[in-house]
Amino acid sequence: VNSKQRTVNSNIPPNPLQGEFESVVKEWNDYVKSVKNSKLSTVMSLTDKRRKKLKNRLTEEKFNMADIIEKFKKQPFLSGKNDNGWTASFDWLIKNDTNYVKVLEETYKSGNTSENKQGSKYLPIKDPDQPALF
């Protein structure tokens, strides 16, 4: 039975994207390991679910892990420097076709951290002369 299974498995063609998958994961892991006191997690295993999502991202013109990491470095919010310590993960980056684009657009660069809430366009400053509406 074992030799039969090997024969069947050896007929499965290799995934042509395997090298690209490994390259993207290596870039992410190298970045995470280079950050001192990082709260970010390395990728330990490329599961089928991750492969499917990563395959989808690799078909998108704007998806380039090197570019994403360069923009990621400029946005401390993504590395846990925020009110609740949330960090962006590899899975979050590849989850859909918008998360990594937000990183490339530097959506998390400023205005979303605790130091900048009072002047942020996201939270209005309360007028002390107006009665509370609740």
Coordinates of C-alpha atoms in Angstrom, one line a residue:
V1 CA 0.0 0.0 0.0
N2 CA 2.8 2.4 0.8
S3 CA 4.5 1.9 -2.6
K4 CA 1.2 2.4 -4.3
Q5 CA 0.6 5.7 -2.4
R6 CA 4.1 6.9 -3.4
T7 CA 3.3 6.2 -7.0
V8 CA 0.1 8.1 -6.9
N9 CA 1.7 11.0 -5.0
S10 CA 4.7 11.2 -7.4
N11 CA 2.3 11.8 -10.3
I12 CA 1.0 15.0 -8.7
P13 CA 2.8 17.9 -10.5
P14 CA 4.7 20.3 -8.3
N15 CA 3.0 23.7 -7.6
P16 CA 4.5 26.2 -9.9
L17 CA 4.0 28.9 -7.3
Q18 CA 5.8 27.1 -4.5
G19 CA 9.0 29.1 -5.0
E20 CA 7.0 32.4 -4.9
F21 CA 5.2 31.2 -1.7
E22 CA 8.5 30.4 0.0
S23 CA 10.0 33.7 -1.1
V24 CA 7.1 35.8 0.3
V25 CA 7.2 33.9 3.6
K26 CA 11.0 34.3 3.9
E27 CA 10.7 38.0 3.3
W28 CA 8.1 38.3 6.1
N29 CA 10.0 36.1 8.5
D30 CA 13.3 37.9 7.9
Y31 CA 11.6 41.2 8.6
V32 CA 10.0 40.0 11.8
K33 CA 13.3 38.6 13.0
S34 CA 15.1 41.9 12.3
V35 CA 12.7 43.9 14.5
K36 CA 14.0 44.3 18.1
N37 CA 11.4 43.4 20.7
S38 CA 8.9 42.5 18.0
K39 CA 5.4 41.5 18.9
L40 CA 5.0 40.2 15.3
S41 CA 4.9 36.5 14.6
T42 CA 6.8 34.5 12.1
V43 CA 5.1 32.1 9.7
M44 CA 5.9 28.6 10.9
S45 CA 3.8 26.6 8.4
L46 CA 2.3 27.4 5.0
T47 CA -1.1 25.7 5.4
D48 CA -3.5 25.0 2.5
K49 CA -5.6 28.0 3.6
R50 CA -2.6 30.3 3.6
R51 CA -1.5 28.9 0.2
K52 CA -4.9 29.7 -1.3
K53 CA -5.0 33.2 0.0
L54 CA -1.4 33.8 -1.0
K55 CA -2.0 32.5 -4.5
N56 CA -4.8 35.0 -4.8
R57 CA -2.6 37.8 -3.6
L58 CA 0.2 36.8 -6.0
T59 CA -2.2 37.3 -9.0
E60 CA -2.7 41.0 -8.0
E61 CA -0.4 43.5 -9.6
K62 CA 0.2 45.6 -6.4
F63 CA 1.1 42.7 -4.1
N64 CA 4.8 42.8 -3.5
M65 CA 6.0 41.8 -0.1
A66 CA 9.2 43.9 -0.3
D67 CA 7.2 47.0 -0.9
I68 CA 4.6 46.1 1.7
I69 CA 7.4 45.6 4.3
E70 CA 9.0 49.0 3.5
K71 CA 5.6 50.7 4.1
F72 CA 4.9 48.5 7.1
K73 CA 8.1 49.8 8.8
K74 CA 6.7 53.4 8.5
Q75 CA 3.5 52.5 10.4
P76 CA 4.2 51.6 14.0
F77 CA 0.5 51.1 14.6
L78 CA 0.8 47.8 12.7
S79 CA 3.5 46.6 15.0
G80 CA 1.5 47.0 18.2
K81 CA 2.1 50.7 19.0
N82 CA -1.6 51.4 19.5
D83 CA -4.1 51.4 22.3
N84 CA -4.7 47.7 22.6
G85 CA -1.4 46.2 21.4
W86 CA -2.9 44.8 18.2
T87 CA -0.4 43.8 15.5
A88 CA -0.9 43.0 11.9
S89 CA 0.0 39.5 11.0
F90 CA 1.0 37.7 7.9
D91 CA -2.5 36.2 7.8
W92 CA -4.0 39.7 8.1
L93 CA -1.9 40.9 5.2
I94 CA -2.9 38.1 2.8
K95 CA -6.5 37.8 4.1
N96 CA -8.1 39.8 1.3
D97 CA -7.3 42.3 -1.5
T98 CA -7.6 45.4 0.7
N99 CA -5.5 44.9 3.9
Y100 CA -2.1 45.0 2.1
V101 CA -3.3 47.9 -0.1
K102 CA -4.0 49.9 3.1
V103 CA -0.5 49.3 4.2
L104 CA 0.9 50.4 0.8
E105 CA -1.3 53.5 1.0
E106 CA 0.1 54.2 4.6
T107 CA -3.4 54.3 6.0
Y108 CA -2.0 53.5 9.5
K109 CA 0.8 56.0 9.4
S110 CA -0.9 58.7 11.6
G111 CA -4.2 59.7 13.0
N112 CA -5.0 56.2 14.3
T113 CA -2.8 56.1 17.4
S114 CA -3.5 57.2 21.0
E115 CA -1.1 60.1 20.8
N116 CA -3.0 61.7 18.0
K117 CA -6.7 61.2 19.0
Q118 CA -7.5 64.7 20.1
G119 CA -6.6 66.3 16.7
S120 CA -7.8 63.3 14.7
K121 CA -10.4 63.6 12.0
Y122 CA -11.8 60.3 13.3
L123 CA -12.8 61.6 16.8
P124 CA -14.5 65.0 17.1
I125 CA -13.3 67.2 19.9
K126 CA -16.2 67.7 22.4
D127 CA -17.4 71.3 22.8
P128 CA -17.6 71.8 26.6
D129 CA -20.4 74.4 26.1
Q130 CA -22.7 71.9 24.4
P131 CA -24.9 69.5 26.5
A132 CA -24.2 65.8 26.1
L133 CA -26.5 64.1 23.7
F134 CA -26.7 60.8 25.6

